[in-house]
Coordinates of C-alpha atoms in Angstrom, one line a residue:
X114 CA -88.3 70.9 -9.6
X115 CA -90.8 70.3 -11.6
X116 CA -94.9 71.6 -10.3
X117 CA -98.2 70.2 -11.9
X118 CA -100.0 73.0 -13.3
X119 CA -102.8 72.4 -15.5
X120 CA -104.0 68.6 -13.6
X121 CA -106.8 67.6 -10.9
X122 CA -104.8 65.6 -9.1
X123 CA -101.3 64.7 -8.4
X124 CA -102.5 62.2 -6.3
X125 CA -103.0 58.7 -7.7
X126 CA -101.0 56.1 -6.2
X127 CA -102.0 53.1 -8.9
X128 CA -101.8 53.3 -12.7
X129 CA -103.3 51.3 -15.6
X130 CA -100.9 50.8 -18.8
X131 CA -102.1 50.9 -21.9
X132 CA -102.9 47.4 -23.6
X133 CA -99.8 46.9 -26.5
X134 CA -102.3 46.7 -29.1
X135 CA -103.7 50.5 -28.7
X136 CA -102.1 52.7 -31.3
X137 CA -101.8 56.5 -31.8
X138 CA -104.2 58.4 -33.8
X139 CA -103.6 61.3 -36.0
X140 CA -103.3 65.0 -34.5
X141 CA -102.8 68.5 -36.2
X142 CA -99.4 68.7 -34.0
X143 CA -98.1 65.5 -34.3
X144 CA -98.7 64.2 -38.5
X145 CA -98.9 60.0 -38.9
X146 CA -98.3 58.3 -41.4
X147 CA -99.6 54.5 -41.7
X148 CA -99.2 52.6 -38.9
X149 CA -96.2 49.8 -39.5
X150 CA -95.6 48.7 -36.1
X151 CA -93.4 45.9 -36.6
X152 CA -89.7 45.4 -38.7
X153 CA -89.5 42.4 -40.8
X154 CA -86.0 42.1 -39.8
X155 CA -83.2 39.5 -40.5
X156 CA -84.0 36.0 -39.9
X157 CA -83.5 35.4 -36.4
X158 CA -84.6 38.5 -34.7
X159 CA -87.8 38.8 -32.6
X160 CA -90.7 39.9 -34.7
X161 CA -92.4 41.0 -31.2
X162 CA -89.6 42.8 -30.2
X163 CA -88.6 44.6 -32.9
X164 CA -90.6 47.9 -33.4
X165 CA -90.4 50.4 -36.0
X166 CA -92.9 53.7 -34.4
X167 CA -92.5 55.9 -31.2
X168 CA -93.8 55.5 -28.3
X169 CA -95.4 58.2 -26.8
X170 CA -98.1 58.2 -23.5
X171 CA -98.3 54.8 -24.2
X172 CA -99.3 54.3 -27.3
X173 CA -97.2 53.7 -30.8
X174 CA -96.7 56.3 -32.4
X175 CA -95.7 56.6 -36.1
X176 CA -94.2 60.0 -38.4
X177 CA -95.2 61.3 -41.5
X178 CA -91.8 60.2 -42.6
X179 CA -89.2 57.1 -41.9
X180 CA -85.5 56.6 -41.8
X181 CA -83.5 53.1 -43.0
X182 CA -81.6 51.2 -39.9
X183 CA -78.6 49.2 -41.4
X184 CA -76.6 46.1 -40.0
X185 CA -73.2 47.9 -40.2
X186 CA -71.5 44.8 -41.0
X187 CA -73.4 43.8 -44.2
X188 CA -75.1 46.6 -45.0
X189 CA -78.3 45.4 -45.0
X190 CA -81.1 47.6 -44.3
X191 CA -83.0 46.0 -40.9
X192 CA -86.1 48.2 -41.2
X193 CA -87.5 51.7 -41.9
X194 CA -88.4 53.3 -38.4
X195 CA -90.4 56.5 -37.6
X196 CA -88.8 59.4 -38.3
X197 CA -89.8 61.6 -35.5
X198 CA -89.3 65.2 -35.5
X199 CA -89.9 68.3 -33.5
X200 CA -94.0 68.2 -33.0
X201 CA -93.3 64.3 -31.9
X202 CA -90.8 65.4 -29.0
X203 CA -93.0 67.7 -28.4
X204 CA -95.9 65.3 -27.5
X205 CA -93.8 63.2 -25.9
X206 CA -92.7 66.0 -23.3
X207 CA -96.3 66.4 -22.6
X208 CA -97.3 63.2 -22.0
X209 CA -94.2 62.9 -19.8
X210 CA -95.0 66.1 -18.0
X211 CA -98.7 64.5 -17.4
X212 CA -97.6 61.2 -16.5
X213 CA -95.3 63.0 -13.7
X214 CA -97.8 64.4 -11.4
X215 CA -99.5 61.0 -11.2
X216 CA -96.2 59.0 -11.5
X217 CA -94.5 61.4 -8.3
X218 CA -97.2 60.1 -6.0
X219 CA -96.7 56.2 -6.6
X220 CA -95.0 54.9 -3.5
X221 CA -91.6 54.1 -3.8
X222 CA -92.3 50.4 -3.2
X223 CA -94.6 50.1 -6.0
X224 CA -92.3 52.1 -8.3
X225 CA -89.6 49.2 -7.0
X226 CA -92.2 46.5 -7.9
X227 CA -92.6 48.1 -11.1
X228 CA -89.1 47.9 -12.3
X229 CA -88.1 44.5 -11.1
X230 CA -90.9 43.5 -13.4
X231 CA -89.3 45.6 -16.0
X232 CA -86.1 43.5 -15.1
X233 CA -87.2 40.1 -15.2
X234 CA -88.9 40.5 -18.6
X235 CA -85.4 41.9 -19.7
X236 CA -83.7 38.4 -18.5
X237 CA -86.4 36.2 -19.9
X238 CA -85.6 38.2 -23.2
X239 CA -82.3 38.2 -22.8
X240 CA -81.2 36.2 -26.1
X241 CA -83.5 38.1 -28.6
X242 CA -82.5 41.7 -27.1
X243 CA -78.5 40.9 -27.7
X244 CA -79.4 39.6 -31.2
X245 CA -81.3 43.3 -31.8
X246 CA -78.0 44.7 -30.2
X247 CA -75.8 42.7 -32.3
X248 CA -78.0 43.3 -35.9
X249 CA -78.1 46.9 -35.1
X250 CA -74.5 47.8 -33.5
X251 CA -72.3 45.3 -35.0
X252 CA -71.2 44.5 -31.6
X253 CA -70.1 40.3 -31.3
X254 CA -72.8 38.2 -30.3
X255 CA -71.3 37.6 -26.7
X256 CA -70.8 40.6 -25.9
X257 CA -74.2 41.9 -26.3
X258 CA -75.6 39.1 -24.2
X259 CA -73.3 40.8 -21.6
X260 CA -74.4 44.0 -22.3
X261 CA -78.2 43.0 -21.8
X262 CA -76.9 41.3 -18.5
X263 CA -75.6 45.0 -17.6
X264 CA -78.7 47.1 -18.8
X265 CA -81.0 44.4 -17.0
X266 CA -78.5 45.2 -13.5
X267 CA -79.2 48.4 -13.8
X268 CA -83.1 48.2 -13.6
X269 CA -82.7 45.6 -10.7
X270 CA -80.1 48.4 -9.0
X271 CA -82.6 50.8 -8.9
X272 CA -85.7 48.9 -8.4
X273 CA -84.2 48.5 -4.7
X274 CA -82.9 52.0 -4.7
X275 CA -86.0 53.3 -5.2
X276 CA -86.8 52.8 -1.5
X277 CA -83.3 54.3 -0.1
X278 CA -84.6 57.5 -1.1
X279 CA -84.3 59.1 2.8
X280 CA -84.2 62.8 3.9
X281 CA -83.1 64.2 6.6
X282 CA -84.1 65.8 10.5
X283 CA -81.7 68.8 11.4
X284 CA -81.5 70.0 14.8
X285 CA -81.8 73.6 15.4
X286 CA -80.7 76.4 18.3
X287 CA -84.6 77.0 18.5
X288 CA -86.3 74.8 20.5
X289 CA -90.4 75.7 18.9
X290 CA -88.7 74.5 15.6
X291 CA -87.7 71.5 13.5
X292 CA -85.8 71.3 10.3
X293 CA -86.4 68.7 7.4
X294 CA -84.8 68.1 4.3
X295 CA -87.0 66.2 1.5
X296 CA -85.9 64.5 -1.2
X297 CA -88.6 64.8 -4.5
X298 CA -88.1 63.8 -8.1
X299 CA -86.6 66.9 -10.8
X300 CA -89.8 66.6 -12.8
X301 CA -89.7 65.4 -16.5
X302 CA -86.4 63.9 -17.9
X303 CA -84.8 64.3 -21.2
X304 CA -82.9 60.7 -22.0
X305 CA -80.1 61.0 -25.0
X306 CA -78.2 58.4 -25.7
X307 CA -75.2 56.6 -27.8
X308 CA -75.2 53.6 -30.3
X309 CA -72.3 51.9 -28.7
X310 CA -74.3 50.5 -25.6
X311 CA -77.9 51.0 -26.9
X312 CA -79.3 49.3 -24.1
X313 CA -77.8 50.3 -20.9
X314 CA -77.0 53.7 -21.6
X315 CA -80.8 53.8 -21.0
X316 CA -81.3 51.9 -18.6
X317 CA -78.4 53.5 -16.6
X318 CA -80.1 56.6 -17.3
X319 CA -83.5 55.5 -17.0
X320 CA -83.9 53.1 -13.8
X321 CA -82.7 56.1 -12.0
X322 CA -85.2 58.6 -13.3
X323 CA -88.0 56.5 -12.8
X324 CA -86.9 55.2 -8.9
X325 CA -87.0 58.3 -8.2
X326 CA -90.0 59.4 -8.9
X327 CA -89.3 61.2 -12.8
X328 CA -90.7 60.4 -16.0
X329 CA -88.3 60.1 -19.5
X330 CA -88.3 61.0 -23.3
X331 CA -85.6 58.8 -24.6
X332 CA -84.4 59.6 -27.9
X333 CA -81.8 57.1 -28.8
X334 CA -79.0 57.0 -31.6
X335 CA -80.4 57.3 -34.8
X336 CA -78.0 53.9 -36.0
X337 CA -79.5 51.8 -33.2
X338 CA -83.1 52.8 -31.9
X339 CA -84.6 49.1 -31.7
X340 CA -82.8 48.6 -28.6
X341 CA -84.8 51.4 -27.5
X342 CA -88.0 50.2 -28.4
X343 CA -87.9 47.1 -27.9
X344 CA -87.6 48.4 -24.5
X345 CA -90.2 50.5 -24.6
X346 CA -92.2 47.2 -25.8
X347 CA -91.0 45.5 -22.5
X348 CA -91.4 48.5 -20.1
X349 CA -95.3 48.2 -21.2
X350 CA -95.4 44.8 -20.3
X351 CA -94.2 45.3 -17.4
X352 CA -96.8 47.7 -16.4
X353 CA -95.1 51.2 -16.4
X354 CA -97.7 53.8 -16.9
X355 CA -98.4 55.4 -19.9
X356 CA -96.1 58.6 -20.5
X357 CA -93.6 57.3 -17.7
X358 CA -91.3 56.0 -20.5
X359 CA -90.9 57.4 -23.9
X360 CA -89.4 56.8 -27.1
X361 CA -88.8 58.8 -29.7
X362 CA -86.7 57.8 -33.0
X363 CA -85.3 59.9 -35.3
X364 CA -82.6 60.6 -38.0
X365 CA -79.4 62.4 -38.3
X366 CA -81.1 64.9 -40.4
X367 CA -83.7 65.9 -37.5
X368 CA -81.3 65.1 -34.2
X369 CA -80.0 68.2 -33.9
X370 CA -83.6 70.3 -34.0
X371 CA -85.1 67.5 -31.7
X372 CA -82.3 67.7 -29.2
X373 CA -82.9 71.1 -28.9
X374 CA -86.6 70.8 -28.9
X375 CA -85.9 68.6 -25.8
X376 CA -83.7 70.4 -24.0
X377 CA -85.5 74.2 -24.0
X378 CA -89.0 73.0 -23.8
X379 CA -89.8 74.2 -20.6
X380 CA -91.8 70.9 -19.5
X381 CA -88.0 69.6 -18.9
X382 CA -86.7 69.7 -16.2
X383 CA -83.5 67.4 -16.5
X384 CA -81.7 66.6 -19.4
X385 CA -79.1 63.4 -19.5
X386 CA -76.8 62.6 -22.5
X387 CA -74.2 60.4 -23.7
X388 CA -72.0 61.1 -26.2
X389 CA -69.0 63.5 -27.2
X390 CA -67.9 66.4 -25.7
X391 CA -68.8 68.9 -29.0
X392 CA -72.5 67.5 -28.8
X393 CA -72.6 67.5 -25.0
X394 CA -71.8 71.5 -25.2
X395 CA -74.2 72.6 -27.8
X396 CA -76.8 71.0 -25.5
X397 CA -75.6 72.4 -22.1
X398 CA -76.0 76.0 -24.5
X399 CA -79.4 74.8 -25.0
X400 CA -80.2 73.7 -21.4
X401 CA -78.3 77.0 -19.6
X402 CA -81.4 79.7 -21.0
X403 CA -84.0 77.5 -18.7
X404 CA -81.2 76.8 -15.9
X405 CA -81.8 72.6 -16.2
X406 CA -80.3 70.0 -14.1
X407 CA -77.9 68.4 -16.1
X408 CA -75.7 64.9 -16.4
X409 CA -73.2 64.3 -19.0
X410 CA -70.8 61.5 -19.6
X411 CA -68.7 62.5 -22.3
X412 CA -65.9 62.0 -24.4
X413 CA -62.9 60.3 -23.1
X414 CA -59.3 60.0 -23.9
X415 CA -58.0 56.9 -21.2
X416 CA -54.3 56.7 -20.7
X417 CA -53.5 53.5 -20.0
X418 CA -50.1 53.3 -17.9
X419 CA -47.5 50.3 -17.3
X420 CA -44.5 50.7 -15.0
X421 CA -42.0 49.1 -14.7
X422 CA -42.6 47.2 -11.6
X423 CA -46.1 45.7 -13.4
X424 CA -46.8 42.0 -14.3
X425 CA -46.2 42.3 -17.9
X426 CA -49.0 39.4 -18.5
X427 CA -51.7 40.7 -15.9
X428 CA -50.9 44.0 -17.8
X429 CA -51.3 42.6 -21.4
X430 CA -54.6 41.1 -20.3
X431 CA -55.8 44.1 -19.3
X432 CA -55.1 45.6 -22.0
X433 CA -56.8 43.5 -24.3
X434 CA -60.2 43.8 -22.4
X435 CA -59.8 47.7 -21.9
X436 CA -59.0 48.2 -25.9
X437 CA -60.3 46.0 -28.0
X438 CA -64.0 45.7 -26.0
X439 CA -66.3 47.0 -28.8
X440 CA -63.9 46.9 -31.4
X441 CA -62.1 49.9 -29.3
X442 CA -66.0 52.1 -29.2
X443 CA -66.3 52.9 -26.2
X444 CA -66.1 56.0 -23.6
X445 CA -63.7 54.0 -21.1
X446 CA -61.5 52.4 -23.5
X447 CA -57.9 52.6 -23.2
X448 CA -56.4 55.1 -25.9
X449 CA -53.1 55.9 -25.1
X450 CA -50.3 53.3 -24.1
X451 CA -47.7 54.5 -21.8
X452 CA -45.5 52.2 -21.3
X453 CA -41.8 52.5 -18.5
X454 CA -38.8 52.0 -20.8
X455 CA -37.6 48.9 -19.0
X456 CA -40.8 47.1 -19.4
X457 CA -41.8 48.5 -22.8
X458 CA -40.3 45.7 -25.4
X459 CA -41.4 42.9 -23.6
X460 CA -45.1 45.0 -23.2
X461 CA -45.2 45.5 -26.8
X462 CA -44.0 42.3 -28.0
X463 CA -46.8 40.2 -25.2
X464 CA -49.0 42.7 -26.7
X465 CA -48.8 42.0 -30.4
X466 CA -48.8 38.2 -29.8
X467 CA -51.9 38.2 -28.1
X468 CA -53.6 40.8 -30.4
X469 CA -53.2 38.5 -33.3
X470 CA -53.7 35.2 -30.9
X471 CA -56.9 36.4 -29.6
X472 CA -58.5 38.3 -31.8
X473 CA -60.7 37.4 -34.8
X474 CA -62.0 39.8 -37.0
X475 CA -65.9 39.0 -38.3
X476 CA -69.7 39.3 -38.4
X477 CA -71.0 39.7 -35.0
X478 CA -73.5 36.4 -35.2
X479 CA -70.7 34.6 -36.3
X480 CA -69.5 32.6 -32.5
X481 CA -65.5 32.8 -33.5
X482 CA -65.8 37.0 -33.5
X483 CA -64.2 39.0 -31.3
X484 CA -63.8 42.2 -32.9
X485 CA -67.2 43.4 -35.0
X486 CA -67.3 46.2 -37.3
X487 CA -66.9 49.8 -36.8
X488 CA -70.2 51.2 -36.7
X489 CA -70.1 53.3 -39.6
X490 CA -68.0 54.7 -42.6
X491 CA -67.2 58.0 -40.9
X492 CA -65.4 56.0 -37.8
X493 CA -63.7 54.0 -39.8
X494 CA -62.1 57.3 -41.8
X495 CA -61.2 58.2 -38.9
X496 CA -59.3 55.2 -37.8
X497 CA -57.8 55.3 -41.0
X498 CA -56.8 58.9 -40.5
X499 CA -55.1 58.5 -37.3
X500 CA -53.2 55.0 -38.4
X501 CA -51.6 57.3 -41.5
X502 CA -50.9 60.1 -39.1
X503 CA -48.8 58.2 -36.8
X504 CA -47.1 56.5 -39.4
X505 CA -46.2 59.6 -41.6
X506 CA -44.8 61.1 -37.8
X507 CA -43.0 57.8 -37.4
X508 CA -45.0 55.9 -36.0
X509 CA -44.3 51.7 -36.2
X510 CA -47.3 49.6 -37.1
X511 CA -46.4 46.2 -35.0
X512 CA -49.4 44.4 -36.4
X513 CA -52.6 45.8 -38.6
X514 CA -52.6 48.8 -39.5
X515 CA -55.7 49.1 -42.6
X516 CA -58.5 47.8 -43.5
X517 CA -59.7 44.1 -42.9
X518 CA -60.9 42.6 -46.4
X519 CA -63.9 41.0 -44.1
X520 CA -66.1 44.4 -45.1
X521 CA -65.7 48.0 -45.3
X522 CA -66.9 48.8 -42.0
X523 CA -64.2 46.4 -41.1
X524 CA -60.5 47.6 -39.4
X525 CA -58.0 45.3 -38.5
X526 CA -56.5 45.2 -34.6
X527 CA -53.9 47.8 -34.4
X528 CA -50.9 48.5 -32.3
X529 CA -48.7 51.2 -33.1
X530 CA -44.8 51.8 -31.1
X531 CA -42.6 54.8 -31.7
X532 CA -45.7 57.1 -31.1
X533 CA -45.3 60.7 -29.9
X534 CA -47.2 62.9 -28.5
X535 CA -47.9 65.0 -31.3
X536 CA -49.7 62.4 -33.9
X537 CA -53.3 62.5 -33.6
X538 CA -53.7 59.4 -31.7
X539 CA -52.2 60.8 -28.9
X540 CA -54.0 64.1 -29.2
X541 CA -57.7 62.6 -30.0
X542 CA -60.1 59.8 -29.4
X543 CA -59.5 57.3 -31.8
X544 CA -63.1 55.4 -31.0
X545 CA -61.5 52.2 -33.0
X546 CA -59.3 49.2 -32.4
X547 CA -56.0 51.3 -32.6
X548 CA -53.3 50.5 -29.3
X549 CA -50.5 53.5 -29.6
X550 CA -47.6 53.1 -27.5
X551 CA -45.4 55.6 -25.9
X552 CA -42.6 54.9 -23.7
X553 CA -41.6 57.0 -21.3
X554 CA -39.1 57.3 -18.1
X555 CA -40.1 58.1 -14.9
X556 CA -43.4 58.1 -12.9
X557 CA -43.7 61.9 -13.4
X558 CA -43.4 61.8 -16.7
X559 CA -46.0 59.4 -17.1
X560 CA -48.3 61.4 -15.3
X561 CA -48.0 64.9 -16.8
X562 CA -48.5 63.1 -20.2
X563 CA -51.7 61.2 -18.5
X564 CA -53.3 64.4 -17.3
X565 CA -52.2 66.9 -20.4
X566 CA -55.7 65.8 -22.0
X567 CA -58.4 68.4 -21.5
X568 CA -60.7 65.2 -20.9
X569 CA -60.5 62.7 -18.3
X570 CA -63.4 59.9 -17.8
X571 CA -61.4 56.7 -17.0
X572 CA -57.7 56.2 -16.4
X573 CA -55.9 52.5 -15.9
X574 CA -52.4 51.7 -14.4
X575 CA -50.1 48.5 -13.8
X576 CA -48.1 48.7 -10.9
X577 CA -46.8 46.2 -7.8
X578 CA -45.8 49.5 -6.1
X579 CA -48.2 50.2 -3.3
X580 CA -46.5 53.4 -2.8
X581 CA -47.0 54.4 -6.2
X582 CA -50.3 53.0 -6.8
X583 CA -51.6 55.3 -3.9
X584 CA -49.2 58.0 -5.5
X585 CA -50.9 57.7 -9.2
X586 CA -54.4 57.1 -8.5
X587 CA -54.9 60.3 -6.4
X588 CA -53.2 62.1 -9.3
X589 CA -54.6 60.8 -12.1
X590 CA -57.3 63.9 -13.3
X591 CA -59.9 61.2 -14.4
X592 CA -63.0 60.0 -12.9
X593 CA -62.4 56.7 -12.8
X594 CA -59.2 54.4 -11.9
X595 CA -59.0 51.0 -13.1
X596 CA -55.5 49.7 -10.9
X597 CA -54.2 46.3 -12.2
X598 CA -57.6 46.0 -13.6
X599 CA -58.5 46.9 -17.3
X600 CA -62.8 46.3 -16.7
X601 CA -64.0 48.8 -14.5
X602 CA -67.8 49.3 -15.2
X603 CA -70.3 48.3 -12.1
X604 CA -74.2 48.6 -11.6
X605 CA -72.7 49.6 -7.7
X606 CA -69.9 52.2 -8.8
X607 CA -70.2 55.5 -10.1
X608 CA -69.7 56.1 -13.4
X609 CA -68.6 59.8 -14.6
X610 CA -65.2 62.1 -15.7
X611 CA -63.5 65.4 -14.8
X612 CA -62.8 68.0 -17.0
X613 CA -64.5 68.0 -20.6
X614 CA -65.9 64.6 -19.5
X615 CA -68.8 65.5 -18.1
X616 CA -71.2 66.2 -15.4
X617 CA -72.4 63.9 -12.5
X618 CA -72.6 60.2 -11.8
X619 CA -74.6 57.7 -13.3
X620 CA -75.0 54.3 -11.3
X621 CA -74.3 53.4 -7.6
X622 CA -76.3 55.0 -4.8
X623 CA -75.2 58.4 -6.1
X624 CA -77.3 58.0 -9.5
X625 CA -80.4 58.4 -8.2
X626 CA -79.3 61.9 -7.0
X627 CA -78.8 63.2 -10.3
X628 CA -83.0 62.8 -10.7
X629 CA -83.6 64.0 -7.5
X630 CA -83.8 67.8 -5.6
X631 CA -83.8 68.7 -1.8
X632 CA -86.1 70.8 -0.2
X633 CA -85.8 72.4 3.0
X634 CA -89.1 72.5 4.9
X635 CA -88.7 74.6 9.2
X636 CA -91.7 73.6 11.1
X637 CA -92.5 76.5 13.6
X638 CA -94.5 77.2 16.2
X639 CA -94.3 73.6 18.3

């Protein structure tokens, strides 16, 4: 837990922002370059949304250098944005760490006040953040409005958690003593988060922190920081203090030396990341030599598993939602298809007909898309490389199968029969709109192959067996257990894995927690 150190006072309940206008000046610690404050952006996106500099303790903050953000389904370059590097995390740390012993002592109620604002600016901005989304992620159009619906939840979520924060009275043999247990805020929290959902992965993350009582640096995905910032532009509307809520930008090139910046400064006292499993252990490295609280939610490898007792339709259309969502990029989505041999043609054959039925391959903006582009080249080598794997192992490709003509960042809808547990689909996470199927035999079977992954963040099922739906849920090594049901994701559920999945919950009452330590206080001598 976090102590102030070097301030006056930790004791002031009401805080100023800073007006938007005020920018950062130079320091010997932290090099500027000219102030650009604002992307030019494709026609269509908010101008006074879409930022291009830090933001730091308030203020916006630019780098001495700058790093191009493309649309990844054209190409186009949407704006340069501050580049920040190792002295700019470091500033932002501080101004956290400063902002906390003032930001610990604002009641819980105006902490709530302060995020519902936060919230309702989110929904009256609701069309221009899921075009930012959209420009930045590829993601189709609709789907990012949903997502800002989402992020905005999650603020709202924890504007009225923030004042279920309760503690505890313990009774003790001793009658001349009483025993409390307090609940205070971790201290400073270090936000790192995904491109995928570049809005409520911080929210998720951040709605907590600041309900209970933390501040955040949030350094976003260097292929989608305007989601960031333009939440950082809406937080200071809102009224959040200055150094409550922190951005910081950068590139691939400086990630790694600002991640670890981040998570062994000792100002930190909680780190919080999204993303794969690799990343998510260099960082817990980085994190053990200071002994920080931790959540991760990391990589995932779903199974998703149809018996032969299922509706073969409800199963299809959960199937479509858990894969294809994203263009198949995300955490919880389904990646391997077991299917029960008496079921499995009449799966596959549902399957293909409403993969090419349904799904529309396309720009993002335009309405007709359903599947956007992957977000980079990289994921879709990878796609590529697990498509030719399968198929040189046997594999079938029942529809797609290579690249879709649209662009290059483009993959076409995929579902692959005959696969076997050795091709690379089977093995990895594919993070693309690939379906492999595998039939197998009995319930066990199905279950063994299920739980063989050393990951296990979200599992799914099809079964009208209330026996075996009780049976396969509690064995299922996952975190999450989507039965006859292909969306799981709520503002009120917890949201974590098992295994090499990660640490903690995010969400639900239990997300506050994770921001949160207990102390244990024995009053004597009544």
């Amino acid at each position: 837990m976090a102590t102030c150190l070097r301030l006056r006072s930790c004791a002031a309940p009401h805080l100023r922002r800073a007006p938007p206008s005020r920018i950062c000046r130079p320091r010997a610690d932290c090099p500027v370059a000219p102030i650009r404050g604002y992307a030019r952006g494709p026609a269509g996106l908010s101008s006074a949304l879409l930022r291009t500099d830090g933001f730091v303790g308030g203020l916006w903050v630019s780098a001495a250098a700058t790093f191009p953000v493309h649309d990844p389904a054209s190409g186009a370059e949407l704006g340069l944005v501050a580049d920040c590097g190792v002295p700019e995390a470091r500033a932002a740390v501080r101004a956290a760490y400063e902002a906390f012993c003032s930001w610990r002592g604002v009641s819980a109620k105006e902490r709530s006040s302060l995020l519902r604002k936060w919230y309702d600016l989110m929904i009256q901005n609701k069309d221009d953040l899921a075009k930012i989304i959209t420009a930045e992620s590829g993601k189709p159009l609709k789907e990012a409005q949903g997502e800002i619906l989402y992020s905005a939840n999650f603020l709202e979520w924890f504007s009225e958690e923030a004042r279920r924060v309760y503690g505890d009275i313990i009774s003790t043999p001793a009658k001349e003593r009483r025993a409390l247990v307090l609940k205070q805020p971790v201290g400073v929290a270090a936000v790192i988060t995904p491109w995928n959902f570049p809005s409520a992965m911080i929210t998720r993350k951040v709605g907590a922190a600041l309900a209970a009582g933390c501040t955040v640096v949030v350094k976003p995905a260097e292929d989608t920081p305007f989601s960031a910032l333009a939440l950082a532009e809406l937080a200071n509307q809102a009224g959040i203090p200055p150094g409550v809520y922190n951005v910081i930008p950068c590139s691939q090139k400086k990630a790694k030396e600002v991640g670890e910046a981040l998570c062994t400064d000792p100002l930190v006292s909680k780190i919080s990341f999204t993303g794969s499993t690799a990343t998510g252990k260099v960082l817990l490295h980085h994190a053990a030599n200071s002994v920080k609280r931790v959540s991760m939610e990391l990589g995932g490898h779903a199974p998703f598993i149809v018996f032969d007792s299922a509706n073969v339709d409800q199963a299809v259309a959960g199937a479509m939602a858990s894969k294809f969502r994203n263009s198949g990029q995300t955490c919880v989505c389904s990646n391997r298809f077991l299917v029960q041999s008496g079921i499995h043609d009449s799966f596959v054959k549902k399957f293909a007909e409403a993969i090419k039925t349904n799904l529309h391959v396309g720009n993002g903006f335009d309405e007709r898309t359903t599947q956007g582009p992957l977000i980079n080249a990289k994921a879709v080598e990878k796609v590529e490389k697990h498509v030719s794997d399968a198929i040189s192992k046997g594999a079938t490709v029942v529809t797609g199968g290579k690249r879709h003509h649209v662009g290059k960042n483009f993959f076409e809808p995929t579902l692959l029969s005959n696969v076997t547990r050795d091709m690379l689909c089977s093995q990895e996470e594919t993070f693309g709109p690939v379906a492999p199927v595998i039939k197998f035999n009995t319930e066990e079977e199905a279950v063994a192959i299920a739980n063989a992954a050393n990951v296990g963040l979200a599992g799914y099922f099809y079964s009208q067996d209330p026996a075996q739906i009780w049976r396969v849920a509690e064995r299922l090594e996952v975190g999450m257990v989507g039965v006859n049901e292909g969306l799981i994701s709520s503002v009120e559920c917890p949201f974590g894995g098992v295994k090499q999945s990660g640490l903690g919950r995010e969400g639900s009452k239990y997300g506050i927690d994770e921001y949160l330590e207990l102390k244990y206080v024995c009053f004597g001598g009544l």
